[in-house]
Short mmCIF file of C-alpha atoms and ligand atoms in Angstrom, two decimals:
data_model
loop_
_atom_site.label_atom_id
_atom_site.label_comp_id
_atom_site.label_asym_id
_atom_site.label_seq_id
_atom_site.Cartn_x
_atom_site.Cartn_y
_atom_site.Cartn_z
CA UNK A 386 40.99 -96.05 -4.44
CA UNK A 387 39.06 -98.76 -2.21
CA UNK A 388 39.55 -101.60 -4.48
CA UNK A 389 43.59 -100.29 -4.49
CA UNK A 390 43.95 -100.38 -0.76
CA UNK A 391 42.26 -103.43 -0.39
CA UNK A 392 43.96 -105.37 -2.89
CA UNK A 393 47.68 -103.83 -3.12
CA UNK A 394 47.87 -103.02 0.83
CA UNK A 395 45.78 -104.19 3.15
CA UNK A 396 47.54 -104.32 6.02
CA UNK A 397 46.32 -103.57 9.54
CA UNK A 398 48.58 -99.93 10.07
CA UNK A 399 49.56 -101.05 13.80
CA UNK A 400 51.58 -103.63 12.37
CA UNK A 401 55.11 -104.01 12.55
CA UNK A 402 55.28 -106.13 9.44
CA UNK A 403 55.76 -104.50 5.71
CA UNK A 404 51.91 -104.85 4.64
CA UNK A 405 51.32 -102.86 8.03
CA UNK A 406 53.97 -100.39 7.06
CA UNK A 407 52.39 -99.73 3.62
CA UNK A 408 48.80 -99.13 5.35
CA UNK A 409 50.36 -96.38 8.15
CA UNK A 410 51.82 -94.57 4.90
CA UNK A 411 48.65 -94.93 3.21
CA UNK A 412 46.72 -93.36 6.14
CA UNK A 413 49.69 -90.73 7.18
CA UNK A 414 49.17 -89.37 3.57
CA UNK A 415 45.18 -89.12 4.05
CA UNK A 416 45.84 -87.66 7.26
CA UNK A 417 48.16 -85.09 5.72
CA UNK A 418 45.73 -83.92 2.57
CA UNK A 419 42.92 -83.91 4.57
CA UNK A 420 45.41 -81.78 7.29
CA UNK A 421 46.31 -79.67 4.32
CA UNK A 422 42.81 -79.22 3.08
CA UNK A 423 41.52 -78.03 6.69
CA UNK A 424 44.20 -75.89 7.53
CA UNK A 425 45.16 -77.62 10.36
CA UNK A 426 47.82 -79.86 11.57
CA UNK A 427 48.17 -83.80 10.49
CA UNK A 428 47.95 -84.50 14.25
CA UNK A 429 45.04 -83.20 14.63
CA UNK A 430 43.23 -85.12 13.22
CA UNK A 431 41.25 -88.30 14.36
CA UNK A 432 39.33 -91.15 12.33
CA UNK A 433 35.91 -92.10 12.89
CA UNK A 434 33.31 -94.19 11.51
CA UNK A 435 31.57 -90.82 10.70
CA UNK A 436 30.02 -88.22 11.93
CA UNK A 437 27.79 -89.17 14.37
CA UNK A 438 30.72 -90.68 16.14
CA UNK A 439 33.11 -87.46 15.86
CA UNK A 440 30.07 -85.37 17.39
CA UNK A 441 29.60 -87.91 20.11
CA UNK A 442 32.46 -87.79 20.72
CA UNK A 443 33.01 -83.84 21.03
CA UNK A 444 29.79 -83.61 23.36
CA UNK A 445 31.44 -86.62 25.40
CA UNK A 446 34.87 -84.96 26.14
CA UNK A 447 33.11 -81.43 26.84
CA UNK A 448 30.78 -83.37 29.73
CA UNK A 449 34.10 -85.36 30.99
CA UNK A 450 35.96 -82.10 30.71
CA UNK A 451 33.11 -79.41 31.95
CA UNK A 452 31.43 -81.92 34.66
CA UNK A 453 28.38 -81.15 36.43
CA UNK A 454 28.17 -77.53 36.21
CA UNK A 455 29.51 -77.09 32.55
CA UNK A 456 26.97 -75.12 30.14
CA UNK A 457 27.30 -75.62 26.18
CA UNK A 458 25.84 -73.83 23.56
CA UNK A 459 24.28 -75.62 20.32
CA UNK A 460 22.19 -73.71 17.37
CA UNK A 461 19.02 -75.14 17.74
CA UNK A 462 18.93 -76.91 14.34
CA UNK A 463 22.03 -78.94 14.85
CA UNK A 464 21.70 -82.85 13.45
CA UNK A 465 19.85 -85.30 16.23
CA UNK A 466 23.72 -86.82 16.42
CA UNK A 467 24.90 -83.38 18.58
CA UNK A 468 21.51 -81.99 19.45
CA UNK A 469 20.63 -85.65 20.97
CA UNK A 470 23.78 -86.08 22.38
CA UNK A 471 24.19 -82.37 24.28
CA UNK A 472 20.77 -83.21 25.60
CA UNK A 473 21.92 -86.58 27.17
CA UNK A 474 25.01 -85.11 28.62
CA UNK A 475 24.01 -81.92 29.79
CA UNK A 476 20.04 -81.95 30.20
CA UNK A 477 18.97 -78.21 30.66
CA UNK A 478 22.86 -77.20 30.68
CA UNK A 479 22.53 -77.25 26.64
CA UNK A 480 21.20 -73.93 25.55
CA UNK A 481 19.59 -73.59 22.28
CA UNK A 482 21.39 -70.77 19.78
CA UNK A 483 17.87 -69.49 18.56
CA UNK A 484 17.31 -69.29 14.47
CA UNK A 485 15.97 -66.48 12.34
CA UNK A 486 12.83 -67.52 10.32
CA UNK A 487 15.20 -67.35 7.34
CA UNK A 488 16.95 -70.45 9.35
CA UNK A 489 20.31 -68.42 10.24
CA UNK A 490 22.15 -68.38 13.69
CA UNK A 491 20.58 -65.52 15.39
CA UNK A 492 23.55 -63.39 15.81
CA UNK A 493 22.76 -60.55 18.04
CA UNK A 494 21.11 -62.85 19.96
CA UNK A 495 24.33 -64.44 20.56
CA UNK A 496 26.35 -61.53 20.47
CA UNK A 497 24.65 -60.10 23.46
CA UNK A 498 24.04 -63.43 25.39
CA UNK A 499 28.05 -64.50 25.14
CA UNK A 500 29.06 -60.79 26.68
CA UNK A 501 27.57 -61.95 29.70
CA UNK A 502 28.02 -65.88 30.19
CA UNK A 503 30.79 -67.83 28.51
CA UNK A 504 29.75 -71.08 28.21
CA UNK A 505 32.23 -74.26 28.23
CA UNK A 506 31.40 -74.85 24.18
CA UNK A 507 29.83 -73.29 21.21
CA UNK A 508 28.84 -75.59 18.12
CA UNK A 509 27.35 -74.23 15.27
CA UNK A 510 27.16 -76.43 12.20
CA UNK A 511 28.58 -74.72 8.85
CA UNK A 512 25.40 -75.60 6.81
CA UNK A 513 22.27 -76.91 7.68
CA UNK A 514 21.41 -80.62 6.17
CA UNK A 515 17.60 -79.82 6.23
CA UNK A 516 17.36 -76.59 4.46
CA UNK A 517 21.02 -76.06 3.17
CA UNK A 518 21.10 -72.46 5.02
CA UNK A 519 24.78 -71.90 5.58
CA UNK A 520 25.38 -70.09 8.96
CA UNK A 521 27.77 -67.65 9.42
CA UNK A 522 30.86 -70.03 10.93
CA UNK A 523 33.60 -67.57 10.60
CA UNK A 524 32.25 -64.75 12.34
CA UNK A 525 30.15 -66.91 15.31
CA UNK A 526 34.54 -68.45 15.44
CA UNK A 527 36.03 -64.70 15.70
CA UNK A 528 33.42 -64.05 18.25
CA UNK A 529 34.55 -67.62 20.31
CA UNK A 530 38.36 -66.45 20.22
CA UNK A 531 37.72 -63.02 21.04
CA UNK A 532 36.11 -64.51 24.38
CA UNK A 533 38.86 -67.24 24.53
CA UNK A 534 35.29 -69.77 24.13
CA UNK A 535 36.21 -73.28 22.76
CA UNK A 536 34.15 -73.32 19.21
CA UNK A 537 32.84 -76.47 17.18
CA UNK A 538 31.62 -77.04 13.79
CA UNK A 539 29.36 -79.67 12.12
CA UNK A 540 30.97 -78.85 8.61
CA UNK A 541 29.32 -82.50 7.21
CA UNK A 542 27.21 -80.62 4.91
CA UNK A 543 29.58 -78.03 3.58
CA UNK A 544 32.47 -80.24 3.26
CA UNK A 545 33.04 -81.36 -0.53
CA UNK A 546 30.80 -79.15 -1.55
CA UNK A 547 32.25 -75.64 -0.37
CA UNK A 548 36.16 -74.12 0.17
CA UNK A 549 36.98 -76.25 3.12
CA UNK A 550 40.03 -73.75 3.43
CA UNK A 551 39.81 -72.21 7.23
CA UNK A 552 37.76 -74.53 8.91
CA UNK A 553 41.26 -75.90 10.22
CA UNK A 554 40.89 -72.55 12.69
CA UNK A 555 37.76 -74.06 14.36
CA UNK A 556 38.54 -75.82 17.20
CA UNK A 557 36.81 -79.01 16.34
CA UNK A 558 35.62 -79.90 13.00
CA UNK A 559 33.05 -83.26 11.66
CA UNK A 560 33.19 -84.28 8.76
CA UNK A 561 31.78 -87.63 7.00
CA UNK A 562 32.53 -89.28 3.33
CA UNK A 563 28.94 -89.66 2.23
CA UNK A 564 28.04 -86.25 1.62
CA UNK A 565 30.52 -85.88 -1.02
CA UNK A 566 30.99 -88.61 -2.84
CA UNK A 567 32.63 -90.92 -0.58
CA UNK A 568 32.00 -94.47 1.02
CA UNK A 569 29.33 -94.43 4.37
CA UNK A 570 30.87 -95.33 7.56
CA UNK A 571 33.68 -92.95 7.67
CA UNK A 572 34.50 -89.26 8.78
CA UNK A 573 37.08 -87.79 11.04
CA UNK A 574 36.94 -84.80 13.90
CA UNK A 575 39.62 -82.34 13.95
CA UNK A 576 41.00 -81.61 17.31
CA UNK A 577 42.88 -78.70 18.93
CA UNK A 578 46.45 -80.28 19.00
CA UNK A 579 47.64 -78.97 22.75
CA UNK A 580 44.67 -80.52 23.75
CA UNK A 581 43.74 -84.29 25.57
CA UNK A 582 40.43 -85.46 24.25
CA UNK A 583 38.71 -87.75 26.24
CA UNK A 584 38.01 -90.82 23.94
CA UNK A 585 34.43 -92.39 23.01
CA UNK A 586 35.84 -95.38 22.57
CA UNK A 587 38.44 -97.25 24.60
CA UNK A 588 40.77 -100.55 24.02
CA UNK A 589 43.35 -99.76 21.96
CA UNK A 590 46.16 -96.99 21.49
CA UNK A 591 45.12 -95.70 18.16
CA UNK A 592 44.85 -92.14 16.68
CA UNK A 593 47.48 -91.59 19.76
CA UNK A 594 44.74 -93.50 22.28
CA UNK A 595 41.94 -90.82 21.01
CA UNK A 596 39.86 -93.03 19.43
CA UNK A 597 40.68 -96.99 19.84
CA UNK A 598 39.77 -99.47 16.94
CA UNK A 599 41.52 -100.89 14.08
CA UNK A 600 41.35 -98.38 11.17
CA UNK A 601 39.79 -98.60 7.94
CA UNK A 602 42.45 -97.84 5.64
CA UNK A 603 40.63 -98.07 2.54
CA UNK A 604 37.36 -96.09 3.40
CA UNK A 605 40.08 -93.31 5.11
CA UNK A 606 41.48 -93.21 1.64
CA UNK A 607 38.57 -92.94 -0.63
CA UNK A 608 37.56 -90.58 1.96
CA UNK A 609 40.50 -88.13 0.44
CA UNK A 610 40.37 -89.31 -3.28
CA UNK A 611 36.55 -87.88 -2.88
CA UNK A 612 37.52 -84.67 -1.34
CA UNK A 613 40.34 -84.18 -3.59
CA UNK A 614 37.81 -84.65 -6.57
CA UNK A 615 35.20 -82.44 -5.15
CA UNK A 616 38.12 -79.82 -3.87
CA UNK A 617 39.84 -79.79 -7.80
CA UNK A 618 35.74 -78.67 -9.06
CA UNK A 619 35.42 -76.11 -6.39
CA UNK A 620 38.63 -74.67 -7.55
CA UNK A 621 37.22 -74.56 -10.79
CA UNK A 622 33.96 -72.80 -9.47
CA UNK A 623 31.79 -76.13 -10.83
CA UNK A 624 29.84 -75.21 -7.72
CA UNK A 625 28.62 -71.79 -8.54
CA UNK A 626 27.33 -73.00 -11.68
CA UNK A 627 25.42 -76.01 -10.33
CA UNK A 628 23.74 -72.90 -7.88
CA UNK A 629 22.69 -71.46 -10.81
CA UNK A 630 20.71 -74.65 -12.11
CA UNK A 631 19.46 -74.83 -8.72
CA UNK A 632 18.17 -70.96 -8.70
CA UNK A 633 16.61 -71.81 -12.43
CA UNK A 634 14.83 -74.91 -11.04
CA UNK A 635 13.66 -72.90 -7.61
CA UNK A 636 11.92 -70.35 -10.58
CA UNK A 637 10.50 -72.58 -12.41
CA UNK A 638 9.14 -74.74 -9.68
CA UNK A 639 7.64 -72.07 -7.97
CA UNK A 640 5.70 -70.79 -11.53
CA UNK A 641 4.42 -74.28 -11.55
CA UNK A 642 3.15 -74.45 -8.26
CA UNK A 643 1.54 -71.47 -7.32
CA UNK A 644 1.38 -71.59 -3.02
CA UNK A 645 4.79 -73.42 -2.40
CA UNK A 646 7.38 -71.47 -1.23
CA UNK A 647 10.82 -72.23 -0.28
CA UNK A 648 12.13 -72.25 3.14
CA UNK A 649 15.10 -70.26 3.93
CA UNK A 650 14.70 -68.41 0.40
CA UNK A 651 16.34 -65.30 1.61
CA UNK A 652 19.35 -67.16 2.92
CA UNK A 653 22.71 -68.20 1.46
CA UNK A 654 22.00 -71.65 1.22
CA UNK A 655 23.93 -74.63 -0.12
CA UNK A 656 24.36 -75.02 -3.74
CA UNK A 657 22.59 -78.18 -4.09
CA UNK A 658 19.49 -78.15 -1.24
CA UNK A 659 15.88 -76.97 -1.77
CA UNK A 660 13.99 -77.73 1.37
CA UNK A 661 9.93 -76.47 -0.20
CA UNK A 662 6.75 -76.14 1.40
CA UNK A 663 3.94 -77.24 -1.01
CA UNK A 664 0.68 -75.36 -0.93
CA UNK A 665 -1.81 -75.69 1.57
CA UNK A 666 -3.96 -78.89 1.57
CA UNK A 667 -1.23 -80.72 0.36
CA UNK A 668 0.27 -83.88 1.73
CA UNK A 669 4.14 -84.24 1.35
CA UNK A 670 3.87 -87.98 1.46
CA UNK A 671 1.58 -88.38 -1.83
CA UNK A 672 4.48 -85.96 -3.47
CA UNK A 673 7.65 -88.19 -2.25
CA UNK A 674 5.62 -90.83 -3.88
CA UNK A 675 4.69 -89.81 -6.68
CA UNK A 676 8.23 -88.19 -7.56
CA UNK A 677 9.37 -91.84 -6.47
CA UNK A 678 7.03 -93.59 -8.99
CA UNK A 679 8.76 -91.04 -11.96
CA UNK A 680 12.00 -91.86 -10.36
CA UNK A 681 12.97 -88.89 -8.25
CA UNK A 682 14.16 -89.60 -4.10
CA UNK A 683 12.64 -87.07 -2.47
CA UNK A 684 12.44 -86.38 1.26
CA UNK A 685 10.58 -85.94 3.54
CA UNK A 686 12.53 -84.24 6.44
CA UNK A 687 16.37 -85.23 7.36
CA UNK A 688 17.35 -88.16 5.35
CA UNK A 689 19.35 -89.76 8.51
CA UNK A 690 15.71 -90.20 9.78
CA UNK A 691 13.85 -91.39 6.80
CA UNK A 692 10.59 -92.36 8.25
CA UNK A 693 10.59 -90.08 11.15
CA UNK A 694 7.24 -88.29 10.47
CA UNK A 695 7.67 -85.67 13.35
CA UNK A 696 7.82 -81.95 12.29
CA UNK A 697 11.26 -80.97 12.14
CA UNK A 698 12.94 -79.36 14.81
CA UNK A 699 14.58 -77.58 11.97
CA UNK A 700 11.39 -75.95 10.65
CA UNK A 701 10.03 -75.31 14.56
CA UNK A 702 13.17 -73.41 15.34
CA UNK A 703 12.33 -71.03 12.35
CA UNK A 704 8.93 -70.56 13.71
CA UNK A 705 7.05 -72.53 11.21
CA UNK A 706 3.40 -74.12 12.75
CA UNK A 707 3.40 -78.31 12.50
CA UNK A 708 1.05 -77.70 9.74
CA UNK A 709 3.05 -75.51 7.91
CA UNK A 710 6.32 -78.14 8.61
CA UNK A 711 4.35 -81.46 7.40
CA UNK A 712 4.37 -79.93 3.70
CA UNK A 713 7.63 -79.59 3.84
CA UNK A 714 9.58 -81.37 0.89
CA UNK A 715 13.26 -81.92 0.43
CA UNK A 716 15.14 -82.03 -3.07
CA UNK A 717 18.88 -82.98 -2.73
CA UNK A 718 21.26 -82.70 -5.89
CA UNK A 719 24.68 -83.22 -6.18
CA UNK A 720 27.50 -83.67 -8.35
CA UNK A 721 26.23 -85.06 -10.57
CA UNK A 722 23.04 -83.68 -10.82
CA UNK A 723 23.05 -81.58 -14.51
CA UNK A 724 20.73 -78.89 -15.73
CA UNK A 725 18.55 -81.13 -17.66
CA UNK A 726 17.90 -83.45 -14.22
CA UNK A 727 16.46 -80.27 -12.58
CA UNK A 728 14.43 -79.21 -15.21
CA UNK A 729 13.11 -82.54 -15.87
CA UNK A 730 12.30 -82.30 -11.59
CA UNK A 731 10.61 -79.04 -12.23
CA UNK A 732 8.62 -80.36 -15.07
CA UNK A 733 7.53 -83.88 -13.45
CA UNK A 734 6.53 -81.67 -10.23
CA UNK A 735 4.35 -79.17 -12.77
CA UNK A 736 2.56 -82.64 -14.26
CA UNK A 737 1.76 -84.05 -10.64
CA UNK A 738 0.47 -80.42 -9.28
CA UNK A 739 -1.63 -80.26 -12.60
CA UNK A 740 -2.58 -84.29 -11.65
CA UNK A 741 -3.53 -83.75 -8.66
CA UNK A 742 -5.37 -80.52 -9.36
CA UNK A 743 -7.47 -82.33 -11.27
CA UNK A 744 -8.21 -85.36 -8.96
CA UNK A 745 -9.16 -82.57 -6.57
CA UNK A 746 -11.58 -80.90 -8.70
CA UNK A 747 -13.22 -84.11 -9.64
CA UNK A 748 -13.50 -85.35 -6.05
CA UNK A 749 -15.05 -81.78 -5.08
CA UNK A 750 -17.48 -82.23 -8.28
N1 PLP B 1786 25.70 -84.09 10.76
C1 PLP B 1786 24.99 -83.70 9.69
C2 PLP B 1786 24.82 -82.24 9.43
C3 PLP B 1786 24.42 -84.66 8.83
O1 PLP B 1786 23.72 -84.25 7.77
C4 PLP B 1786 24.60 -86.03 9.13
C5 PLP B 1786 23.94 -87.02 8.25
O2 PLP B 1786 24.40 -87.88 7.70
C6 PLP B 1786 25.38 -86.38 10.25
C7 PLP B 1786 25.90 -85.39 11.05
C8 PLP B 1786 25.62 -87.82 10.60
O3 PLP B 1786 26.66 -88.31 9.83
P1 PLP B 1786 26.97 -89.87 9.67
O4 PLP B 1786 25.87 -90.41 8.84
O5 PLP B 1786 28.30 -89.94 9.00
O6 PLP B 1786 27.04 -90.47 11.03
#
């Protein structure tokens, strides 16, 4: 799809010429399956260079719209890209959603606390990119309306990889290519139609003077040939079954490994996340290496961040002690992850514990 809008159009869409008319159809008919996809309107819809821009720019319009006063809401295991940005905006005015220790959006908690106070925004992400726990969206969004409270969603996670049917009715929606197959450096926010957004970015009159800068036609569009791809296997329920290679692997790791556990077990979690704590003593650097020396990328902590070696905020939220947090250990799958990859993970991790076992022993001896 790149390589066909590059070559065949690649106009600038602004243009009045025909090369520019062929690149506004091109990105009208993203706009429209991605529109269709959502649930929501074409118009509401907005281009960014991902998703740390469309959640910049979300926080950004709330402090412009809000001012000094304004209070928002955020879970308290949002990405650094809104948690960092609410913070810088609002200071103390963000309040943290608090997490269960199974990593879900406490929701009495915020049942009880939005009876009393409505604050100018609520964003909740759909699913969590450090442990995969999926948060209950639809009902923290009834709970918004019913209280007439503005609501957002971080769905970069669950888009691509989940239904992406209703998340047109959240207010604003994030979404980014890269999680599901798609090129980096592209993702869109869904808007409220009725409503003026105050733009990140000014200079030009694009996305109707929401967001200026030229657009990338052919990222927009493999954007949508990756969704569409990912959409036709959810259909098909590809997803459930690639849960139940993850739930086999999740067994047999933890019959290997006697001690590690797995955070956010009792959760609905993501199809294709197992954030694991390895068993005491252990150092979750020596396994990312050694899994990258068989040839497995694991992670550490939030893959945006690879490198950042301070506990989680994630894993703090659900209570867990720093020293509990630094043996935390990330596997990602994804589409085309099969069966045989995760049981060849499970048995490399079984031959590393039993390595390591023994170095221990010998160093003790
Ligand atoms: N939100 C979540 C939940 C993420 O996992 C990421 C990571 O990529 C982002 C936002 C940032 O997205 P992008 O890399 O497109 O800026």
């Amino acid at each position: 799809a790149w390589l066909n809008v590059t070559e065949k159009i690649g106009g600038n869409p602004s243009s009045m010429h025909q090369f520019g008319a062929r690149a506004a159809t091109a990105l009208a008919e993203a706009r429209e399956k991605l529109a269709h996809f959502l649930g929501c309107h074409p118009a509401e819809i907005i281009w960014t260079s991902g998703a740390t821009e469309a959640n910049n720019t979300v926080i950004h319009h709330f402090a412009e719209k809000l001012g000094a006063t304004g209070e928002i809401w955020i879970s308290s295991i949002e990405h650094p890209c809104v948690n960092d940005s609410a913070e810088h905006y609002f200071g103390q005015r963000a309040k943290k959603i608090p997490v269960t220790h199974d990593g879900v959006i406490d929701l009495d908690w915020f049942t009880m606390e939005i009876a009393d106070k409505r604050p100018g925004l609520v964003g909740v992400m759909a699913a969590n990119n450090e442990t995969g726990v999926i948060q209950p969206w639809r009902e923290i969004l009834a709970i918004c309306q019913n209280y007439e409270v503005p609501f957002f969603t971080d769905a970069v996670q669950w888009l691509g990889k989940m239904p992406s049917k209703d998340l047109g009715e959240c207010d604003f929606v994030s979404g980014a290519a890269h999680k599901f197959g798609g090129p980096r450096g592209v993702g869109f926010l869904k808007v409220p139609r009725k409503s003026e957004i105050s733009p990140l970015l000014f200079g030009g009159k694009q996305e109707r003077g929401r967001r200026a800068g030229t657009e990338n036609v052919a990222t927009i569009v493999s954007m949508l040939t990756a969704l569409e791809i990912r959409e036709k296997q959810i259909t098909r329920n590809e997803h459930i079954l690639r849960g139940v290679w993850r739930d086999n692997f999740e067994r047999e790791f933890l019959r290997a490994i006697p001690g590690a556990s797995i955070i956010g077990a009792n959760s609905p979690r993501l199809w294709n996340t197992v954030s694991a704590l390895m068993p005491d003593g252990d150092r979750k650097l020596e396994w990312v290496v050694r899994l990258d020396k068989a040839g497995f990328a694991a992670s550490t902590g939030s893959a945006c961040t690879t490198g950042k070696e301070e506990p989680s905020h994630v894993l703090a939220a659900m209570g867990y002690q720093t020293a509990q947090a630094v043996r935390a250990v990330r596997f990602s799958g994804g589409w085309e992850t099969t069966e045989a990859d995760w049981s060849a993970l499970a048995n490399t991790l079984e031959k590393i514990h039993g390595e390591t076992q023994h170095t221990k022993t010998h160093s003790i001896a």
